PDB file of C-alpha atoms in Angstrom:
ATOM      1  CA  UNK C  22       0.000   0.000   0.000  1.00 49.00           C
ATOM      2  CA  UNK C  23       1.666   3.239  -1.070  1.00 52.00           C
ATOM      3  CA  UNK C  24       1.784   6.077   1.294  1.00 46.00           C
ATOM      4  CA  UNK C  25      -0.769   8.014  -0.481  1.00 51.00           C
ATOM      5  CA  UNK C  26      -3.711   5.545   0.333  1.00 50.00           C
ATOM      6  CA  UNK C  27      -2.466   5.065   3.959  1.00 51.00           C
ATOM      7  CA  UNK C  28      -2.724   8.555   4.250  1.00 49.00           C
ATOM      8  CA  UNK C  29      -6.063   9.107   3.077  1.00 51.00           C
ATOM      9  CA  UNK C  30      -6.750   5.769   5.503  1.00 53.00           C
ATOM     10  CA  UNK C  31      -5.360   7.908   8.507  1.00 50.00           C
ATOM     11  CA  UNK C  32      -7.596  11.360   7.703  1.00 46.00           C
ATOM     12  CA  UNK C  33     -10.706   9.254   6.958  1.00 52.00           C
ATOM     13  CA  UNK C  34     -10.540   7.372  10.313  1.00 53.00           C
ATOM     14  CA  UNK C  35      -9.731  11.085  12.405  1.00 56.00           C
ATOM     15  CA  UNK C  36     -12.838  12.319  10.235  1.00 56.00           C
ATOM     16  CA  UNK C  37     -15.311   9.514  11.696  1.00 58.00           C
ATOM     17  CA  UNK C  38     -13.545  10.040  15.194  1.00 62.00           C
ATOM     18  CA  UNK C  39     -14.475  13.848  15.011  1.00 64.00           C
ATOM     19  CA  UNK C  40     -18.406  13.239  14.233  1.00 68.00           C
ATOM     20  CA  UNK C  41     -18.535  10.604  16.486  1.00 70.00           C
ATOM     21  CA  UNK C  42     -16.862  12.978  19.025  1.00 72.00           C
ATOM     22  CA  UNK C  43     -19.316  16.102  17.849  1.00 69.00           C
ATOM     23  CA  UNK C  44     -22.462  13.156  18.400  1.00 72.00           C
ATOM     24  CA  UNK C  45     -21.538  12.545  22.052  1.00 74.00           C
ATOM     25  CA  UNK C  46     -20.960  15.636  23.111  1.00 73.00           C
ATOM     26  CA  UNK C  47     -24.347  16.578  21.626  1.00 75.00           C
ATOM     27  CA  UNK C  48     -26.122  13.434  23.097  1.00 75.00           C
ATOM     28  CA  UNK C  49     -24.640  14.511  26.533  1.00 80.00           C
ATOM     29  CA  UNK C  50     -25.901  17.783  26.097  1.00 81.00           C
ATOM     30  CA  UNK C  51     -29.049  17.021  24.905  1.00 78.00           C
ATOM     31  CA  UNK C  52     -29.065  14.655  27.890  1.00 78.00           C
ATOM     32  CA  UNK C  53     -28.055  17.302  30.337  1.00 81.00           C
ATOM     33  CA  UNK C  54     -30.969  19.341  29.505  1.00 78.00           C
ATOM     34  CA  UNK C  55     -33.430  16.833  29.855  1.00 80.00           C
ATOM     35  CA  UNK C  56     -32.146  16.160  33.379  1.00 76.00           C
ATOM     36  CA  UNK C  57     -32.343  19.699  34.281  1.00 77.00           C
ATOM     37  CA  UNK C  58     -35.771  20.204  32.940  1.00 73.00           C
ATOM     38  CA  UNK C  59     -37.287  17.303  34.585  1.00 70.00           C
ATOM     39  CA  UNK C  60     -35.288  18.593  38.223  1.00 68.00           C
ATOM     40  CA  UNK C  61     -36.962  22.166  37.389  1.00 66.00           C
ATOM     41  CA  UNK C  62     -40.706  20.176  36.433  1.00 59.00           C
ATOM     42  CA  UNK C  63     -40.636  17.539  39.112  1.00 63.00           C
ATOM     43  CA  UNK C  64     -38.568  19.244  41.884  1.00 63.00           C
ATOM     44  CA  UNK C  65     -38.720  23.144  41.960  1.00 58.00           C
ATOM     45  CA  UNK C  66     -42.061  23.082  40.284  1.00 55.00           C
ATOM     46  CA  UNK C  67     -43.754  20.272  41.727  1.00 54.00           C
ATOM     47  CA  UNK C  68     -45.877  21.834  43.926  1.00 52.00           C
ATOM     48  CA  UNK C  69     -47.476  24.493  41.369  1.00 46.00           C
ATOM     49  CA  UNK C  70     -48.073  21.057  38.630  1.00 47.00           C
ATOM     50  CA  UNK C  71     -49.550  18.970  41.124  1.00 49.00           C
ATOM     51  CA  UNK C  72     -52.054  21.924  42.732  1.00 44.00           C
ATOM     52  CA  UNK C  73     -53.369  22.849  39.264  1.00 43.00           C
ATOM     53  CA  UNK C  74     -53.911  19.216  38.726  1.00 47.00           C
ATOM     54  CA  UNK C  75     -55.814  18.625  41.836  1.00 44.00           C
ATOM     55  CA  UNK C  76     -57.567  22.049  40.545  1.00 45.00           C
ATOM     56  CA  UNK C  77     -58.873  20.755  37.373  1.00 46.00           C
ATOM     57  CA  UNK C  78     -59.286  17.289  39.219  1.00 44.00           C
ATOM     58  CA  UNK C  79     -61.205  18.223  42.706  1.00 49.00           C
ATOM     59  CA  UNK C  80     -64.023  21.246  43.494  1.00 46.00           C
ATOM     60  CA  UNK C  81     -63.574  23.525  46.194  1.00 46.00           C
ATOM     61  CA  UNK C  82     -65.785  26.219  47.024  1.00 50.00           C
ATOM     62  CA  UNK C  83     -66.208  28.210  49.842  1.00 53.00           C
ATOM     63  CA  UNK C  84     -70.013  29.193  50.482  1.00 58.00           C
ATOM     64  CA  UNK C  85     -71.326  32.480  51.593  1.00 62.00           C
ATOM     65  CA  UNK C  86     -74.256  32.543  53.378  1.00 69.00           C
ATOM     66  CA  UNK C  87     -77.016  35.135  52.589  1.00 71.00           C
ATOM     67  CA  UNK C  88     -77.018  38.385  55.091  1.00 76.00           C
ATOM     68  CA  UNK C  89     -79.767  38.183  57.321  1.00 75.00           C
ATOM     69  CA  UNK C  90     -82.649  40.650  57.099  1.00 75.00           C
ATOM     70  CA  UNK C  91     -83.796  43.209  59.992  1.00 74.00           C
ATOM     71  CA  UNK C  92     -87.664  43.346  60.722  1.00 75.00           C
ATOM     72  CA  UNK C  93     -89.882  45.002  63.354  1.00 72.00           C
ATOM     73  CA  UNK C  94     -92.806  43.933  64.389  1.00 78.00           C
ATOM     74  CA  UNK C  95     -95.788  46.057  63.516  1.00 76.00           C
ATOM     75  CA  UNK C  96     -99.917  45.926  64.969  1.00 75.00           C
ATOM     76  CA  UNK C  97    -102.321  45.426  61.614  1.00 77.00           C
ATOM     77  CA  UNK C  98    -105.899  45.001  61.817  1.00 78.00           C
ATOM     78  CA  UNK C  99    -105.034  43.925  65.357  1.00 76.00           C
ATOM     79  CA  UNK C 100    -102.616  41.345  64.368  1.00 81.00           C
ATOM     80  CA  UNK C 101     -98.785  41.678  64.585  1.00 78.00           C
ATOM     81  CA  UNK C 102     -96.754  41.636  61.215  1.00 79.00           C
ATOM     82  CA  UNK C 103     -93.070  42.176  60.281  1.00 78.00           C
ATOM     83  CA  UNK C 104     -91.813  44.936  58.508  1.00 74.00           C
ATOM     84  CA  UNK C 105     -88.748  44.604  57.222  1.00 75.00           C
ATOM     85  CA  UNK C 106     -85.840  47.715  58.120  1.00 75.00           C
ATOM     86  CA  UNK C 107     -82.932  45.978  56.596  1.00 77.00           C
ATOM     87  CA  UNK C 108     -82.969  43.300  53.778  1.00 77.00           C
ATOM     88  CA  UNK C 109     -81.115  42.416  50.782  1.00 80.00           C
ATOM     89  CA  UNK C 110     -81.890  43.055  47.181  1.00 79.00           C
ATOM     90  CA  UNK C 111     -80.439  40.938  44.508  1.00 82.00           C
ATOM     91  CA  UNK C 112     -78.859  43.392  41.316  1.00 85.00           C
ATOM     92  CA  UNK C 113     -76.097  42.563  38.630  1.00 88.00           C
ATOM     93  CA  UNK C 114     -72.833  43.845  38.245  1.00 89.00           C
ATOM     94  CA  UNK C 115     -71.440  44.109  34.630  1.00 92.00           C
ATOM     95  CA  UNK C 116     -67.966  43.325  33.606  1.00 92.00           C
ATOM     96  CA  UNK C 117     -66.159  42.807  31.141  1.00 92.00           C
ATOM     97  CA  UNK C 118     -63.585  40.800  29.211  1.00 91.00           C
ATOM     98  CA  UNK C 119     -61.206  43.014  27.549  1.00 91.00           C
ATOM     99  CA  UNK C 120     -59.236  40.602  25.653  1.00 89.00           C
ATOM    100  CA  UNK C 121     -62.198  39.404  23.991  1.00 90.00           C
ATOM    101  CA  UNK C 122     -63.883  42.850  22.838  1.00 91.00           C
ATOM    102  CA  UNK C 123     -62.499  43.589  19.215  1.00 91.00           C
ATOM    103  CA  UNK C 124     -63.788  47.938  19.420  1.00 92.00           C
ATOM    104  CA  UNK C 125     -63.357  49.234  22.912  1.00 93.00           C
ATOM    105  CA  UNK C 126     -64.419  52.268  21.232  1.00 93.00           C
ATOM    106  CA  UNK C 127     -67.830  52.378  20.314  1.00 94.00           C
ATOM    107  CA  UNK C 128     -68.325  49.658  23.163  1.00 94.00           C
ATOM    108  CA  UNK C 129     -68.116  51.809  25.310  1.00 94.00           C
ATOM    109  CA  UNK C 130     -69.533  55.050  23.411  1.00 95.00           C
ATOM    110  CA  UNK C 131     -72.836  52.649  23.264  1.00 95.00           C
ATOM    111  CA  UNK C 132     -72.121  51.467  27.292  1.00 94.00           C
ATOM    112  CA  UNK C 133     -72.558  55.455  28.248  1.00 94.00           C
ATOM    113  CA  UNK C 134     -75.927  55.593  25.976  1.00 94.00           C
ATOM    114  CA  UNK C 135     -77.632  52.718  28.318  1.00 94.00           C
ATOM    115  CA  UNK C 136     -75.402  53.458  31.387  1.00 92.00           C
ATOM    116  CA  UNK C 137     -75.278  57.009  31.609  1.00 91.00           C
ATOM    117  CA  UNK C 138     -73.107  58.735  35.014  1.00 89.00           C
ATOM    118  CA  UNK C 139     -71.832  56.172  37.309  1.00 82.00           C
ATOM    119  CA  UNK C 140     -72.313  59.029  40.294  1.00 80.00           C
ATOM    120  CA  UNK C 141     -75.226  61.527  40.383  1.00 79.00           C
ATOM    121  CA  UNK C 142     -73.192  65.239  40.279  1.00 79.00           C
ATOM    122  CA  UNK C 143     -75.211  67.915  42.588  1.00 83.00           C
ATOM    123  CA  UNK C 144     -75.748  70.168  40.296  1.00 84.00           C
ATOM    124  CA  UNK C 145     -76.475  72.948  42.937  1.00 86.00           C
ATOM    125  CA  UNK C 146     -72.789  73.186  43.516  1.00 89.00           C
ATOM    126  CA  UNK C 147     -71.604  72.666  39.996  1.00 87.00           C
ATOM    127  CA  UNK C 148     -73.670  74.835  38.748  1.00 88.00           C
ATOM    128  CA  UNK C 149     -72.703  77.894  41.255  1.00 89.00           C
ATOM    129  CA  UNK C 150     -69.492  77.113  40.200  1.00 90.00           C
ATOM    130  CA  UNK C 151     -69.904  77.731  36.983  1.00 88.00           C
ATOM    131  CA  UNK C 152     -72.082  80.739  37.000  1.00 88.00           C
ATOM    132  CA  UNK C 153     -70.357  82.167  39.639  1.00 89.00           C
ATOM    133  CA  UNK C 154     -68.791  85.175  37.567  1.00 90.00           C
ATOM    134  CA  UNK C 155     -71.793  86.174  35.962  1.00 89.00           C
ATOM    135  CA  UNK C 156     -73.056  89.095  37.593  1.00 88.00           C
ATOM    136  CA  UNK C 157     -76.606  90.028  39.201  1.00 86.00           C
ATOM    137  CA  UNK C 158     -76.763  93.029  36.757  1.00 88.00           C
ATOM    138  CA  UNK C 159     -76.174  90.900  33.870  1.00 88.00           C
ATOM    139  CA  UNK C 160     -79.272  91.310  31.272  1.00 91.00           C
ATOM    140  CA  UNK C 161     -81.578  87.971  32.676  1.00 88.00           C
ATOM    141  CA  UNK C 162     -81.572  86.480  28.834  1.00 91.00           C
ATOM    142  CA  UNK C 163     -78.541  86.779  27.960  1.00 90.00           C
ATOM    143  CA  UNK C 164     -77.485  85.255  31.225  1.00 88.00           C
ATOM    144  CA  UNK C 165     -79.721  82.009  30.823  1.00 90.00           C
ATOM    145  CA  UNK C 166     -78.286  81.579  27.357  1.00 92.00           C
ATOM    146  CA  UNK C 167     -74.391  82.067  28.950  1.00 91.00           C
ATOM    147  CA  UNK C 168     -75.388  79.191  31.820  1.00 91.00           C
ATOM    148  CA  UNK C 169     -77.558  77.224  29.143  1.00 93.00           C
ATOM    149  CA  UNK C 170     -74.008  77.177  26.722  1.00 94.00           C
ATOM    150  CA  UNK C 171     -71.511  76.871  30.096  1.00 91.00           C
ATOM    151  CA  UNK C 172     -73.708  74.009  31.371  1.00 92.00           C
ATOM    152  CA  UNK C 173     -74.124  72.035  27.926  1.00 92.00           C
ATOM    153  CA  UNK C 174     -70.590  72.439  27.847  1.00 94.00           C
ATOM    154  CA  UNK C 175     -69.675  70.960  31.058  1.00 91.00           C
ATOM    155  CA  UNK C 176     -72.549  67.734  30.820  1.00 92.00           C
ATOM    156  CA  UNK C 177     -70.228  67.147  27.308  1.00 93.00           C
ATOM    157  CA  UNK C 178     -66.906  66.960  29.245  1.00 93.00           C
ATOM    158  CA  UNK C 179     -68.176  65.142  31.589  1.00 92.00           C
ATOM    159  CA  UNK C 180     -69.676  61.971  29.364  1.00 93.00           C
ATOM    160  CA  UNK C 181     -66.153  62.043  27.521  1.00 93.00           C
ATOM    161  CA  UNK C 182     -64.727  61.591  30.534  1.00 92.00           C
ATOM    162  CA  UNK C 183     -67.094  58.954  31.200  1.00 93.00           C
ATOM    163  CA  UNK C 184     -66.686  57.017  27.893  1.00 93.00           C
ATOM    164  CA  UNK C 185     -62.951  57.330  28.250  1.00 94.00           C
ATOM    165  CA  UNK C 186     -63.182  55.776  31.358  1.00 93.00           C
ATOM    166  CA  UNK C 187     -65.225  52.986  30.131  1.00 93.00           C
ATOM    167  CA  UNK C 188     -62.445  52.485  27.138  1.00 93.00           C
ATOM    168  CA  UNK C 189     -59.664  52.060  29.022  1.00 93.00           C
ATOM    169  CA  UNK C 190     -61.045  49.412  30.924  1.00 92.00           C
ATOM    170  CA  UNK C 191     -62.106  47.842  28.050  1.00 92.00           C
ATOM    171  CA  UNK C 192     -58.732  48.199  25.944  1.00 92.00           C
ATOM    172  CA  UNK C 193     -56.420  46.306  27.947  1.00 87.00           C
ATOM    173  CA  UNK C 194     -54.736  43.757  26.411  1.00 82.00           C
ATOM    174  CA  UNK C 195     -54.726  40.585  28.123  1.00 81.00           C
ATOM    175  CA  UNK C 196     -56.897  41.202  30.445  1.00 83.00           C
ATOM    176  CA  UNK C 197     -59.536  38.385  31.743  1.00 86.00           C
ATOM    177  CA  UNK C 198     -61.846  40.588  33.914  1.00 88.00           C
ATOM    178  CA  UNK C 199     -62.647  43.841  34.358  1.00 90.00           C
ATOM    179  CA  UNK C 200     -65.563  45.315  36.656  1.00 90.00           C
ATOM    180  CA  UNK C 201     -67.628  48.080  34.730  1.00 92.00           C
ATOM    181  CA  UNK C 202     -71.078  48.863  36.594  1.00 91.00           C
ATOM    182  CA  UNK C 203     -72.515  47.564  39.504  1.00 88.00           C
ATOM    183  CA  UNK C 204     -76.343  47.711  40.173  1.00 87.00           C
ATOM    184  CA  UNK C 205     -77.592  47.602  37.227  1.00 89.00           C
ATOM    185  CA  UNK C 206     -81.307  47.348  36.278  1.00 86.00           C
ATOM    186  CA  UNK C 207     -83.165  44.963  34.494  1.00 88.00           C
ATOM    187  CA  UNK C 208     -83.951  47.385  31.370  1.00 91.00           C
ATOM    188  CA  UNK C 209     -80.177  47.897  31.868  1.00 92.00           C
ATOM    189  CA  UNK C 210     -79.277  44.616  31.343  1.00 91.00           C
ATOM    190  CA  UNK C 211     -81.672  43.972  28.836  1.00 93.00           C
ATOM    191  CA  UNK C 212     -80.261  47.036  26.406  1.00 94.00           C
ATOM    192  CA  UNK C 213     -76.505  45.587  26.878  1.00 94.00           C
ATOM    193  CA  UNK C 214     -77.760  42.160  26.105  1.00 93.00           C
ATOM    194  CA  UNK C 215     -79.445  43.567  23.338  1.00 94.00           C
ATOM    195  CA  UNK C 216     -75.851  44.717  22.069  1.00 92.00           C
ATOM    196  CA  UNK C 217     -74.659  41.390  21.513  1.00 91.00           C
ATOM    197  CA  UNK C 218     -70.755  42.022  22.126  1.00 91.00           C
ATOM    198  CA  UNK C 219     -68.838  39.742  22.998  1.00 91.00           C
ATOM    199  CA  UNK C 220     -66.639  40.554  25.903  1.00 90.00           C
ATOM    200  CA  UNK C 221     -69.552  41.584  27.998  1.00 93.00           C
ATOM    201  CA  UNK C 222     -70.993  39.704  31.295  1.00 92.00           C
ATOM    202  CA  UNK C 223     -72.844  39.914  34.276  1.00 92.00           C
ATOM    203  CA  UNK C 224     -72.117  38.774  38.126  1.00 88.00           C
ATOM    204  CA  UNK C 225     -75.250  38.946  40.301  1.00 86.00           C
ATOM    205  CA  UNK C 226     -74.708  40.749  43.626  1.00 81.00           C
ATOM    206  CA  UNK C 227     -76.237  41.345  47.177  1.00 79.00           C
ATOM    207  CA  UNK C 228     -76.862  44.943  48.094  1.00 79.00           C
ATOM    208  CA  UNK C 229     -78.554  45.793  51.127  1.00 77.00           C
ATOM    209  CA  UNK C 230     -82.194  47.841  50.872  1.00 77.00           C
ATOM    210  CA  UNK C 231     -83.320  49.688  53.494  1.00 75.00           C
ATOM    211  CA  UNK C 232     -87.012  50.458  52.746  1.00 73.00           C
ATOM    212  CA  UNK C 233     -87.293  53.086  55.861  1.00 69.00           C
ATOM    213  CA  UNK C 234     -84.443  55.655  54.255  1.00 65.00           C
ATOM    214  CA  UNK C 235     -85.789  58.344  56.423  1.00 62.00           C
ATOM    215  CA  UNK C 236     -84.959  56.925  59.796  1.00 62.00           C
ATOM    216  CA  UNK C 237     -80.949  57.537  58.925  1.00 58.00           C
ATOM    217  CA  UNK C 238     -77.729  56.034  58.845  1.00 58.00           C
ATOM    218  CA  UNK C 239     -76.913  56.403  62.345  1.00 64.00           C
ATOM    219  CA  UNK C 240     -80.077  54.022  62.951  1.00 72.00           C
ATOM    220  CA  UNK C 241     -79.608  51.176  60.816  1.00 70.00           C
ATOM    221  CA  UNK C 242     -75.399  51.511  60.023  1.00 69.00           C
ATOM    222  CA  UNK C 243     -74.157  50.139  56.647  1.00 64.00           C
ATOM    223  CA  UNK C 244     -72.550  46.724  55.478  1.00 70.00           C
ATOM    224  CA  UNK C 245     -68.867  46.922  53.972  1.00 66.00           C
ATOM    225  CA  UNK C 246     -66.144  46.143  52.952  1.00 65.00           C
ATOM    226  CA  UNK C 247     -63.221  45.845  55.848  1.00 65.00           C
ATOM    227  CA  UNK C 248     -60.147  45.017  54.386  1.00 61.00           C
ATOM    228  CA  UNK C 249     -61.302  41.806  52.440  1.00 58.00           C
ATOM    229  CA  UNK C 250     -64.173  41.069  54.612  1.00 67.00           C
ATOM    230  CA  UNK C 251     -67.720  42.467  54.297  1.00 68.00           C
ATOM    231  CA  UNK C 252     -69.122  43.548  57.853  1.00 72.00           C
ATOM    232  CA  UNK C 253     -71.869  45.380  59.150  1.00 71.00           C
ATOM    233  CA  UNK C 254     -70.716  48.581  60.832  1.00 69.00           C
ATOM    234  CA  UNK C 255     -71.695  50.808  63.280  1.00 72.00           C
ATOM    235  CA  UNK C 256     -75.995  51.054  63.713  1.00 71.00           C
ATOM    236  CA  UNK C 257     -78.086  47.963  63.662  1.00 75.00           C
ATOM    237  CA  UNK C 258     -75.645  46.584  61.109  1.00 74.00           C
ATOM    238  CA  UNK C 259     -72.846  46.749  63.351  1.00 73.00           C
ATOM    239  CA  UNK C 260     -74.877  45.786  66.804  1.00 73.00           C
ATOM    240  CA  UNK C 261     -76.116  42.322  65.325  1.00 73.00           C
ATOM    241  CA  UNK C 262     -73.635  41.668  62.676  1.00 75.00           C
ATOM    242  CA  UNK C 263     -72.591  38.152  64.241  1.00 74.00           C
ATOM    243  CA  UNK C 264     -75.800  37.047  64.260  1.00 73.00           C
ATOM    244  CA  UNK C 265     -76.509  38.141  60.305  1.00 75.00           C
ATOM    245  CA  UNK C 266     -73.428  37.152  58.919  1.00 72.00           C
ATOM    246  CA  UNK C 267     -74.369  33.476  59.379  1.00 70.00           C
ATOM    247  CA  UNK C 268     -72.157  30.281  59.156  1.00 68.00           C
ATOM    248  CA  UNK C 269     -69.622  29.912  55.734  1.00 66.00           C
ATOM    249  CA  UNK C 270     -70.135  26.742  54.457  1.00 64.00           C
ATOM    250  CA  UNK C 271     -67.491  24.410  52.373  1.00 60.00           C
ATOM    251  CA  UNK C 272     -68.201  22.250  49.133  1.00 55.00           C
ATOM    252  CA  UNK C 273     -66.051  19.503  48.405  1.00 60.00           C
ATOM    253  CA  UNK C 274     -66.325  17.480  45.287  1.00 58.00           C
ATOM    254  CA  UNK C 275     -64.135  15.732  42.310  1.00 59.00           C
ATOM    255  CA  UNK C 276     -64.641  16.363  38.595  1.00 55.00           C
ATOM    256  CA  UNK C 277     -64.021  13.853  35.977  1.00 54.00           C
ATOM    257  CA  UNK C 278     -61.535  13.615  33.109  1.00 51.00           C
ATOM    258  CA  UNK C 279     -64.824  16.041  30.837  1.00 49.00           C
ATOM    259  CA  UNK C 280     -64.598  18.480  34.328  1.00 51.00           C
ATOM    260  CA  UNK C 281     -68.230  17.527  35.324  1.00 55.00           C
ATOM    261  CA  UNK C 282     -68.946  17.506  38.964  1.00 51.00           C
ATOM    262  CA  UNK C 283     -68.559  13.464  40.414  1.00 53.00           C
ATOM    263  CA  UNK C 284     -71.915  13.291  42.411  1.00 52.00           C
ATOM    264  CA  UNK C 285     -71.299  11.798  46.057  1.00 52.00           C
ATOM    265  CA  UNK C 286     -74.032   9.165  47.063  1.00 46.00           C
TER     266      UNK C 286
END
């Protein structure tokens, strides 16, 4: 064999060394990171994987009882009655979906329409705001049309800043839930149905009523919110709120592999 051909023996064998060389060190890598993603899966992130499988697996829900109601006992016909003080009233809250409403622009130009002002303004005040340069000796019709423009005016800033503020909670990106209006009515409800955009929901809600408004808040209290807790504070609210708040209840349950609740016999 001439030198030539043992030479090219020599360089062809190195050659299959090398990629056999360049294959384990890839293997081993490959190898390495499999190791390290199964530590990071089964070890570091364990816990999370196996909660949000006993999530979609097992039902949990805490239940809230209902507020109690506050009566007094009232002499009809001769016969005693109750009158209720304090009770609840069942209302919706609307919300929304961002990330699934495609024009958070006219959404919520057509929101305001049904909607209106989340907060009535006194117009008393605003309005002696606004008229309060105009003087006495000012001719009386041209100062009705100066307040009738001023006022106009202000009601138009004041529903852009209310359609803005519906728009940017409907425009973010992303986002899974965002509250828009609570108590709404039923002709409410029925005109944002009647919209048909998707992106839109309602939650229903418990609101206290207090039928008697007159007697005052320092009579009956209110019912809030205390940190996360809702309480009754101060008044009748306050005085008996152990004894309306009730007992929380638990629900256990498992779901099958289709998520349906697994009835317990």
């Amino acid at each position: 064999m001439s030198w030539q051909q043992n030479r090219r023996t020599y360089f062809g064998r190195t050659d299959d060394y090398g990629r056999i060389k360049v294959l384990a060190v890839f293997f081993m890598i490959f190898f390495i990171v499999i190791v390290i993603r199964l530590f990071d899966l089964q070890i570091l992130k364990g816990g999370f994987y196996e909660a949000l499988a006993m999530g979609q697996h097992e039902l949990y829900q805490k239940l809230f009882p209902e507020r109690g109601s506050i009566y007094v006992v009232e002499e009809r016909n001769g016969k005693p009655s109750l009158f209720p003080l304090v009770t609840n009233q069942e209302l919706s809250m609307l919300y929304a979906v961002p990330k699934d409403i495609t024009d958070a622009s006219s959404t919520a130009a057509a929101l305001f329409g049904i909607l209106g002002f989340e907060k009535k303004a006194d117009m008393e005040e605003v309005e002696k705001e606004l008229f309060k340069d105009i003087a006495t000796s000012t001719n009386p019709k041209l100062a009705a049309e100066i307040k009738q423009i001023r006022r106009e005016k202000w009601l138009e800033e004041q529903k852009g800043l209310e359609i803005e503020k519906f728009n940017a909670a409907l425009s973010k990106p992303g986002d899974p839930y965002e509250p828009i209006r609570h108590r709404l009515s039923e002709e409410q409800m029925g005109k944002v149905k009647d919209l048909e955009v998707k992106g839109l929901a309602f939650k229903p809600e418990t609101w206290r009523f207090y039928p008697e408004k007159g007697m005052g808040g320092q009579v009956f209290g209110f019912w809030g919110f205390n940190g996360e807790d809702r309480n009754g504070t101060y008044g009748l609210e306050g005085y008996f709120n152990d004894i309306l708040s009730g007992q929380f209840g638990e629900l256990r349950s498992e779901r099958d592999p289709w998520g349906n609740i697994i009835a317990i016999g």
